[in-house]
Backbone as a chain_set.jsonl record, in Angstrom:
{"seq": "LIDSARSNMGQMANAITVLTSFLLGRYIIEQEQQGSERAKYGAKVLDSLSSYLTEEYGRGFSRSNVAGMRQFYMAYKDREDEIIQLGIGQLETAYKKIPFKLSWTHYQILMRIEDKDERDFYEKKAIRSNWNVSTLKRQFHSSLYERLALSRDKNDVMRLANEGAV", "coords": {"N": [[97.517, 92.96, 76.874], [98.132, 90.694, 78.444], [100.423, 91.631, 79.798], [99.283, 93.766, 81.195], [97.417, 92.396, 82.798], [99.132, 90.809, 84.347], [100.57, 92.802, 85.678], [98.515, 94.029, 87.154], [97.785, 91.847, 88.771], [100.119, 91.541, 90.258], [100.216, 94.004, 91.602], [97.882, 93.798, 93.118], [98.442, 91.538, 94.694], [100.625, 92.54, 96.132], [99.376, 94.679, 97.512], [97.546, 93.279, 99.103], [99.27, 91.719, 100.632], [100.631, 93.72, 102.093], [98.469, 94.891, 103.445], [97.538, 92.683, 104.925], [99.737, 92.299, 106.6], [99.615, 94.683, 108.059], [97.13, 94.332, 109.363], [97.624, 91.999, 110.855], [99.607, 93.015, 112.516], [98.071, 94.861, 113.91], [96.324, 93.105, 115.211], [98.143, 91.807, 116.931], [98.934, 93.924, 118.646], [96.424, 94.857, 119.68], [94.941, 92.546, 120.508], [96.658, 90.438, 121.477], [98.432, 91.858, 123.081], [96.856, 93.482, 124.539], [96.43, 96.207, 123.773], [98.772, 97.449, 124.507], [102.008, 98.72, 123.668], [104.117, 97.072, 124.088], [104.658, 93.674, 124.972], [103.806, 92.028, 128.039], [106.325, 91.516, 130.503], [108.249, 88.672, 129.97], [106.284, 87.446, 128.494], [105.787, 85.483, 125.709], [104.772, 86.384, 123.24], [105.303, 87.038, 120.495], [106.941, 84.889, 119.753], [105.267, 82.633, 120.172], [103.091, 83.245, 118.508], [104.372, 83.387, 116.041], [105.227, 80.71, 115.779], [102.735, 79.396, 115.695], [101.518, 80.572, 113.369], [103.346, 79.836, 111.386], [103.184, 77.049, 111.502], [100.526, 76.745, 110.778], [100.253, 78.161, 108.302], [102.627, 78.074, 106.885], [105.743, 79.201, 105.431], [107.154, 82.553, 106.009], [106.424, 83.693, 108.372], [108.295, 84.183, 110.397], [109.806, 84.945, 113.592], [111.008, 87.48, 113.45], [109.699, 88.548, 111.199], [107.042, 88.648, 112.125], [107.399, 90.414, 114.244], [108.068, 92.628, 112.719], [105.629, 93.119, 111.483], [104.109, 93.972, 113.635], [105.536, 96.297, 114.258], [105.106, 97.709, 111.888], [102.325, 98.194, 111.987], [102.32, 99.894, 114.234], [103.722, 102.09, 113.225], [102.038, 102.994, 111.211], [99.468, 103.246, 112.19], [97.711, 105.346, 112.114], [96.286, 105.149, 109.8], [94.311, 103.383, 110.141], [91.469, 103.823, 110.247], [90.827, 104.274, 107.549], [91.309, 101.753, 106.508], [89.539, 100.108, 107.917], [87.161, 101.069, 106.876], [87.242, 100.004, 104.344], [86.542, 97.318, 104.552], [87.002, 93.931, 105.009], [85.994, 91.89, 103.373], [85.821, 93.026, 100.873], [88.22, 93.08, 99.539], [89.154, 92.031, 97.043], [87.984, 93.664, 95.111], [88.488, 96.208, 95.979], [91.174, 96.793, 96.249], [92.699, 98.855, 95.19], [92.001, 101.027, 96.669], [93.236, 100.718, 99.046], [95.232, 102.129, 101.548], [97.993, 101.873, 101.16], [100.508, 101.992, 98.953], [102.885, 100.957, 98.123], [105.364, 98.296, 97.99], [105.677, 95.549, 100.35], [108.343, 95.299, 101.034], [109.297, 97.909, 100.604], [107.886, 99.179, 102.673], [109.03, 97.951, 104.862], [111.399, 99.273, 105.062], [110.575, 101.955, 105.305], [109.036, 101.971, 107.713], [110.868, 102.003, 109.705], [111.743, 104.538, 109.968], [111.655, 106.975, 112.232], [110.612, 109.615, 112.487], [107.582, 110.906, 111.619], [106.857, 112.815, 109.616], [109.116, 112.766, 107.966], [109.077, 110.062, 107.219], [106.614, 110.012, 105.827], [107.275, 111.765, 103.745], [109.269, 110.298, 102.287], [107.732, 108.08, 101.56], [105.695, 109.23, 99.93], [107.272, 110.367, 97.929], [108.504, 108.084, 96.884], [106.286, 106.802, 95.798], [105.316, 108.712, 93.912], [107.555, 109.036, 92.255], [108.025, 106.503, 91.459], [109.923, 104.829, 92.752], [112.152, 102.132, 93.091], [113.054, 99.629, 95.555], [115.818, 99.778, 96.03], [116.431, 102.387, 95.187], [114.899, 103.881, 96.993], [116.213, 103.197, 99.398], [118.752, 104.274, 98.812], [118.175, 107.018, 98.52], [117.198, 107.6, 101.07], [119.428, 106.959, 102.696], [121.154, 108.852, 101.762], [120.227, 111.065, 102.911], [118.188, 112.697, 101.785], [115.779, 113.973, 102.562], [116.592, 115.644, 104.742], [118.508, 117.193, 103.416], [116.921, 118.548, 101.556], [115.317, 120.006, 103.304], [117.18, 121.752, 104.387], [118.17, 123.095, 102.218], [118.473, 125.89, 100.015], [117.974, 125.853, 97.376], [115.82, 123.917, 96.398], [114.879, 122.67, 94.103], [117.219, 122.09, 92.7], [118.429, 120.241, 94.407], [116.557, 118.178, 94.235], [116.758, 117.622, 91.514], [119.394, 116.635, 91.361], [119.095, 114.417, 93.033], [117.255, 112.884, 91.586], [118.753, 112.324, 89.358], [120.535, 110.643, 90.409], [122.869, 111.46, 91.53], [123.756, 111.628, 94.38]], "CA": [[96.528, 92.368, 77.758], [98.818, 89.831, 79.407], [101.252, 92.493, 80.639], [98.383, 94.496, 82.083], [96.873, 91.444, 83.777], [100.217, 90.448, 85.283], [100.848, 93.98, 86.5], [97.417, 94.166, 88.113], [97.884, 90.761, 89.744], [101.235, 91.869, 91.137], [99.801, 95.11, 92.471], [96.884, 93.296, 94.056], [99.14, 90.668, 95.646], [101.385, 93.434, 97.01], [98.45, 95.408, 98.381], [96.984, 92.353, 100.084], [100.368, 91.373, 101.543], [100.847, 94.856, 102.999], [97.279, 95.012, 104.286], [97.556, 91.561, 105.861], [100.772, 92.606, 107.592], [99.061, 95.738, 108.919], [96.062, 93.767, 110.201], [98.251, 91.117, 111.837], [100.232, 93.902, 113.504], [96.967, 95.392, 114.728], [95.882, 92.005, 116.067], [99.153, 91.594, 117.971], [98.84, 95.016, 119.626], [95.121, 94.976, 120.337], [94.445, 91.311, 121.12], [97.682, 89.708, 122.22], [99.106, 92.734, 124.048], [95.793, 94.292, 125.143], [96.604, 97.62, 123.453], [100.091, 97.932, 124.917], [103.016, 98.628, 122.613], [105.028, 95.99, 124.457], [104.056, 92.563, 125.718], [104.228, 91.951, 129.437], [107.619, 90.861, 130.682], [108.207, 87.219, 129.978], [105.292, 86.908, 127.548], [106.424, 85.088, 124.442], [103.711, 86.618, 122.263], [105.8, 86.936, 119.125], [107.42, 83.523, 119.523], [104.152, 81.682, 120.05], [102.321, 83.591, 117.314], [105.199, 82.976, 114.91], [105.142, 79.244, 115.685], [101.382, 79.031, 115.26], [101.288, 80.979, 111.981], [104.208, 79.023, 110.532], [102.595, 75.703, 111.46], [99.225, 76.797, 110.098], [100.287, 78.753, 106.957], [103.911, 77.883, 106.211], [106.805, 80.214, 105.498], [106.831, 83.969, 105.996], [105.982, 84.153, 109.685], [109.363, 84.074, 111.387], [109.641, 85.884, 114.695], [111.36, 88.833, 112.998], [108.626, 89.03, 110.318], [105.896, 88.977, 112.969], [107.771, 91.659, 114.942], [107.965, 93.687, 111.712], [104.206, 93.423, 111.285], [103.725, 94.786, 114.789], [106.176, 97.595, 114.071], [104.409, 98.347, 110.769], [101.064, 98.725, 112.508], [102.6, 101.034, 115.117], [104.163, 103.226, 112.411], [100.986, 103.445, 110.298], [98.138, 103.039, 112.781], [96.841, 106.475, 111.786], [95.513, 104.79, 108.603], [93.387, 102.316, 110.528], [90.096, 104.146, 109.867], [90.692, 104.047, 106.104], [91.309, 100.315, 106.271], [88.289, 99.573, 108.449], [86.103, 101.452, 105.944], [87.306, 99.127, 103.171], [85.876, 96.041, 104.799], [87.88, 92.847, 104.582], [85.367, 91.117, 102.315], [85.87, 93.736, 99.599], [89.609, 93.208, 99.109], [89.374, 91.731, 95.632], [87.547, 94.773, 94.263], [88.845, 97.512, 96.544], [92.589, 96.862, 96.593], [93.276, 100.141, 94.791], [91.67, 102.008, 97.703], [94.06, 100.448, 100.227], [96.108, 103.3, 101.699], [99.404, 101.51, 101.048], [100.723, 101.876, 97.507], [104.204, 100.4, 97.854], [105.516, 96.889, 98.36], [106.009, 95.265, 101.746], [109.771, 95.578, 101.201], [109.39, 99.363, 100.783], [107.398, 99.539, 104.008], [109.985, 97.474, 105.862], [112.38, 100.357, 105.194], [109.9, 103.171, 105.768], [108.533, 101.906, 109.081], [111.983, 102.205, 110.63], [111.981, 105.975, 110.06], [110.87, 107.376, 113.398], [109.917, 110.881, 112.266], [106.436, 110.665, 110.734], [106.939, 113.696, 108.443], [110.163, 112.241, 107.1], [108.56, 108.799, 106.681], [105.599, 110.362, 104.826], [107.98, 112.346, 102.603], [109.879, 109.237, 101.487], [106.67, 107.262, 100.987], [105.073, 109.967, 98.82], [108.263, 110.513, 96.861], [108.673, 106.765, 96.271], [105.095, 106.535, 94.997], [105.274, 109.633, 92.766], [108.698, 108.837, 91.355], [108.092, 105.08, 91.147], [111.213, 104.337, 93.213], [112.271, 100.755, 93.543], [113.558, 99.558, 96.923], [117.21, 100.26, 96.042], [116.413, 103.849, 95.095], [114.416, 104.375, 98.28], [117.32, 103.074, 100.36], [119.808, 105.226, 98.453], [117.72, 108.381, 98.828], [117.135, 107.73, 102.522], [120.782, 106.966, 103.252], [121.836, 110.09, 101.349], [119.567, 112.136, 103.693], [117.476, 113.599, 100.879], [114.807, 114.767, 103.334], [117.313, 116.689, 105.471], [119.135, 118.105, 102.456], [115.866, 119.419, 101.03], [114.889, 120.917, 104.37], [118.228, 122.752, 104.617], [118.592, 123.716, 100.969], [117.785, 127.065, 99.466], [117.596, 125.493, 96.014], [115.205, 122.601, 96.509], [114.789, 122.08, 92.761], [118.526, 121.556, 92.358], [118.612, 119.033, 95.211], [115.704, 117.136, 93.657], [117.331, 117.259, 90.217], [120.543, 115.774, 91.638], [118.586, 113.152, 93.581], [116.623, 112.136, 90.501], [119.82, 111.87, 88.451], [121.331, 109.634, 91.112], [124.109, 112.057, 92.038], [123.492, 112.017, 95.767]], "C": [[97.202, 91.543, 78.854], [99.679, 90.659, 80.346], [100.405, 93.246, 81.654], [97.829, 93.585, 83.173], [97.932, 91.07, 84.804], [100.546, 91.61, 86.208], [99.774, 94.162, 87.567], [97.451, 93.073, 89.171], [99.001, 91.033, 90.739], [100.88, 92.972, 92.113], [98.804, 94.64, 93.52], [97.54, 92.412, 95.115], [99.942, 91.504, 96.639], [100.475, 94.129, 98.004], [97.887, 94.499, 99.463], [98.047, 91.915, 101.085], [100.584, 92.48, 102.567], [99.668, 94.999, 103.956], [97.229, 93.89, 105.331], [98.584, 91.798, 106.961], [100.285, 93.661, 108.571], [98.037, 95.143, 109.889], [96.604, 92.769, 111.222], [98.963, 91.924, 112.917], [99.199, 94.48, 114.457], [96.474, 94.324, 115.701], [96.859, 91.802, 117.227], [99.023, 92.659, 119.06], [97.531, 94.952, 120.392], [94.677, 93.716, 121.066], [95.489, 90.645, 122.014], [98.324, 90.55, 123.311], [98.14, 93.702, 124.721], [96.026, 95.798, 124.975], [97.95, 98.204, 123.829], [101.082, 97.78, 123.763], [103.989, 97.488, 122.861], [104.255, 94.901, 125.188], [104.561, 92.61, 127.153], [105.526, 91.182, 129.516], [107.449, 89.349, 130.735], [107.201, 86.622, 129.012], [105.991, 86.64, 126.227], [105.415, 85.228, 123.308], [104.21, 86.401, 120.841], [106.274, 85.521, 118.795], [106.257, 82.561, 119.298], [103.306, 81.976, 118.811], [103.072, 83.173, 116.048], [105.11, 81.459, 114.711], [103.783, 78.81, 115.151], [101.171, 79.345, 113.779], [102.123, 80.151, 111.01], [103.636, 77.618, 110.392], [101.318, 75.686, 110.624], [99.344, 77.197, 108.62], [101.619, 78.614, 106.225], [104.851, 79.064, 106.383], [106.26, 81.639, 105.578], [106.427, 84.526, 107.346], [107.045, 83.921, 110.752], [109.119, 85.102, 112.49], [109.945, 87.309, 114.243], [110.303, 89.393, 112.045], [107.401, 89.443, 111.126], [106.172, 90.263, 113.754], [107.69, 92.838, 113.98], [106.526, 94.088, 111.447], [103.687, 94.29, 112.426], [104.291, 96.199, 114.641], [105.492, 98.383, 112.961], [103.091, 98.955, 111.233], [101.318, 99.961, 113.373], [102.986, 102.279, 114.303], [103.014, 103.82, 111.589], [99.574, 103.322, 110.876], [97.189, 104.203, 112.532], [95.993, 106.2, 110.537], [94.439, 103.738, 108.891], [91.954, 102.594, 110.089], [89.851, 103.905, 108.38], [90.555, 102.562, 105.803], [90.014, 99.687, 106.76], [87.138, 99.886, 107.493], [86.089, 100.562, 104.702], [86.476, 97.869, 103.368], [86.7, 94.917, 104.221], [87.288, 92.077, 103.407], [85.458, 91.762, 100.941], [87.271, 93.79, 98.989], [89.803, 93.009, 97.615], [89.012, 92.91, 94.734], [88.064, 96.126, 94.741], [90.339, 97.668, 96.804], [93.238, 98.186, 96.203], [92.983, 101.241, 95.801], [92.493, 101.802, 98.973], [95.085, 101.572, 100.35], [97.603, 102.976, 101.737], [99.665, 101.212, 99.576], [102.064, 101.259, 97.137], [104.255, 98.941, 98.282], [105.841, 96.758, 99.848], [107.485, 95.572, 102.001], [110.017, 97.085, 101.357], [109.003, 99.741, 102.212], [108.304, 99.016, 105.115], [111.092, 98.507, 106.077], [111.721, 101.574, 105.825], [109.502, 103.111, 107.234], [109.635, 102.095, 110.113], [112.364, 103.686, 110.772], [111.07, 106.518, 111.147], [110.05, 108.643, 113.165], [108.819, 110.694, 111.221], [106.495, 111.537, 109.477], [107.98, 113.197, 107.45], [109.699, 110.943, 106.436], [107.535, 109.069, 105.586], [106.238, 110.944, 103.57], [108.535, 111.243, 101.698], [108.814, 108.337, 100.848], [106.055, 107.957, 99.779], [106.023, 110.09, 97.641], [108.467, 109.175, 96.137], [107.483, 106.423, 95.374], [105.119, 107.392, 93.728], [106.373, 109.354, 91.754], [108.905, 107.375, 90.981], [109.456, 104.497, 91.528], [111.139, 102.856, 93.52], [112.903, 100.776, 94.936], [114.989, 100.092, 97.014], [117.272, 101.776, 96.0], [115.923, 104.458, 96.4], [115.523, 104.325, 99.322], [118.392, 104.124, 100.087], [119.404, 106.643, 98.835], [117.647, 108.606, 100.337], [118.535, 107.841, 103.114], [121.587, 108.19, 102.819], [121.2, 111.312, 102.023], [118.863, 113.162, 102.812], [116.524, 114.519, 101.637], [115.502, 115.931, 104.048], [117.944, 117.702, 104.519], [118.118, 119.056, 101.859], [115.439, 120.45, 102.064], [115.894, 122.041, 104.571], [118.582, 123.565, 103.379], [117.786, 124.962, 100.624], [117.277, 126.769, 98.055], [117.061, 124.066, 95.989], [115.105, 121.906, 95.152], [116.11, 121.439, 92.349], [118.803, 120.263, 93.135], [117.802, 117.891, 94.616], [116.248, 116.682, 92.291], [118.517, 116.308, 90.42], [120.098, 114.415, 92.167], [118.006, 112.283, 92.475], [117.647, 111.6, 89.501], [120.686, 110.803, 89.105], [122.635, 110.17, 91.654], [123.882, 112.561, 93.451], [124.7, 111.801, 96.627]], "O": [[96.882, 91.677, 80.035], [99.676, 90.427, 81.555], [100.766, 93.349, 82.826], [97.781, 93.968, 84.342], [97.65, 91.021, 86.001], [100.775, 91.409, 87.401], [100.078, 94.415, 88.733], [97.175, 93.335, 90.341], [98.845, 90.782, 91.934], [101.198, 92.894, 93.3], [98.879, 95.045, 94.681], [97.227, 92.526, 96.3], [99.945, 91.221, 97.837], [100.766, 94.167, 99.2], [97.765, 94.91, 100.617], [97.749, 91.757, 102.269], [100.705, 92.215, 103.763], [99.863, 95.206, 105.154], [96.91, 94.138, 106.493], [98.316, 91.521, 108.13], [100.514, 93.55, 109.776], [98.075, 95.418, 111.088], [96.096, 92.699, 112.341], [98.928, 91.564, 114.094], [99.432, 94.575, 115.662], [96.235, 94.607, 116.875], [96.441, 91.644, 118.374], [99.005, 92.341, 120.249], [97.528, 94.988, 121.623], [94.09, 93.809, 122.144], [95.217, 90.331, 123.173], [98.717, 90.023, 124.352], [98.566, 94.637, 125.399], [95.842, 96.569, 125.917], [98.236, 99.354, 123.496], [101.002, 96.831, 122.984], [104.617, 96.995, 121.924], [103.314, 95.183, 125.929], [105.621, 93.17, 127.433], [105.794, 90.303, 128.696], [106.604, 88.828, 131.463], [107.247, 85.424, 128.732], [106.705, 87.496, 125.705], [105.227, 84.306, 122.514], [103.599, 85.659, 120.072], [106.037, 85.018, 117.697], [106.264, 81.773, 118.352], [102.854, 81.05, 118.138], [102.472, 82.665, 115.101], [104.935, 80.989, 113.587], [103.696, 77.96, 114.265], [100.703, 78.495, 113.02], [101.651, 79.804, 109.927], [103.607, 77.06, 109.295], [101.061, 74.749, 109.868], [98.635, 76.652, 107.774], [101.724, 78.999, 105.06], [104.763, 79.82, 107.351], [105.099, 81.906, 105.268], [106.117, 85.712, 107.457], [106.736, 83.514, 111.872], [108.314, 86.019, 112.327], [109.229, 88.243, 114.606], [110.031, 90.593, 112.076], [106.79, 90.474, 110.844], [105.284, 91.101, 113.909], [107.289, 93.933, 114.377], [106.235, 95.261, 111.213], [102.919, 95.226, 112.206], [103.587, 97.181, 114.877], [105.318, 99.596, 113.081], [102.782, 100.101, 110.906], [100.609, 100.96, 113.254], [102.612, 103.395, 114.662], [103.016, 105.017, 111.301], [98.597, 103.296, 110.128], [95.98, 104.061, 112.72], [95.066, 106.958, 110.253], [93.751, 103.271, 107.983], [91.28, 101.686, 109.603], [88.799, 103.395, 107.993], [89.772, 102.167, 104.939], [89.45, 98.825, 106.086], [86.238, 99.064, 107.317], [85.044, 100.385, 104.077], [85.789, 97.415, 102.452], [87.059, 94.957, 103.044], [88.033, 91.652, 102.523], [85.195, 91.1, 99.937], [87.475, 94.494, 98.0], [90.551, 93.758, 96.987], [89.658, 93.132, 93.711], [88.072, 97.089, 93.974], [90.738, 98.591, 97.514], [94.221, 98.597, 96.818], [93.645, 102.279, 95.793], [92.447, 102.633, 99.88], [95.735, 101.93, 99.367], [98.387, 103.742, 102.297], [99.094, 100.272, 99.022], [102.347, 101.058, 95.956], [103.305, 98.419, 98.865], [106.227, 97.724, 100.508], [107.837, 96.056, 103.077], [110.857, 97.491, 102.159], [109.693, 100.516, 102.873], [108.336, 99.59, 106.203], [111.656, 98.594, 107.168], [112.253, 102.154, 106.772], [109.622, 104.114, 107.937], [109.345, 102.326, 111.287], [113.206, 104.039, 111.597], [109.849, 106.519, 110.995], [108.905, 108.725, 113.609], [109.102, 110.362, 110.07], [106.211, 111.051, 108.382], [107.752, 113.205, 106.241], [109.902, 110.747, 105.237], [107.572, 108.434, 104.532], [105.798, 110.655, 102.457], [108.302, 111.251, 100.489], [108.985, 107.884, 99.716], [105.907, 107.346, 98.72], [105.619, 109.933, 96.488], [108.589, 109.145, 94.913], [107.654, 105.825, 94.312], [104.965, 106.882, 92.618], [106.152, 109.427, 90.545], [109.852, 107.043, 90.267], [110.072, 103.771, 90.747], [110.182, 102.383, 94.133], [113.249, 101.845, 95.438], [115.331, 100.784, 97.973], [118.078, 102.386, 96.703], [116.48, 105.453, 96.863], [115.746, 105.295, 100.047], [118.881, 104.78, 101.006], [120.202, 107.385, 99.408], [117.996, 109.681, 100.825], [118.797, 108.717, 103.939], [122.593, 108.524, 103.445], [121.582, 112.449, 101.746], [118.939, 114.363, 103.071], [116.479, 115.719, 101.37], [115.047, 117.073, 103.965], [117.923, 118.906, 104.771], [118.407, 120.238, 101.671], [115.226, 121.619, 101.741], [115.509, 123.165, 104.891], [119.225, 124.61, 103.484], [116.592, 125.061, 100.905], [116.291, 127.348, 97.598], [117.765, 123.131, 95.608], [115.232, 120.684, 95.069], [116.124, 120.378, 91.727], [119.346, 119.307, 92.582], [118.294, 116.768, 94.503], [116.199, 115.497, 91.961], [118.628, 115.294, 89.73], [120.656, 113.383, 91.793], [118.245, 111.076, 92.439], [117.437, 110.559, 88.877], [121.477, 110.138, 88.435], [123.438, 109.405, 92.19], [123.822, 113.767, 93.692], [124.661, 112.074, 97.826]]}, "num_chains": 1, "name": "protein.A"}
């Protein structure tokens, strides 16, 4: 009972952290930058938002974290409709429906993968295989996606990847 409760609390906290990061990234793009991927020259959007959020809510809103939230939204904005359908007020009961199943640390790695198909591959594989962050990094840096795409024996590549012999 206790293990299950702790696991569920951890999953819910992770889901809400990731969702909050996505929504803050969306806010930065849509409100602060008027839909532009970049702020106007000289605008200190990230600096001022970081200062405000840190003053108001404490740690976790450094300039680089806020920039990461913006980058996260840009990488995953195709999921916006799913998130809007959830409704913010339903988070406590609907966290399992949130279209992000990994931790924020996982997504900090994934959002840096420019190719959407490759990013989706690593995300799905990390979810299905329950990869921790170290395994995700190792598989990405060993070019698992490219090796599978080029391989004639995809099962053998996956077997080696799963055994850690990459």
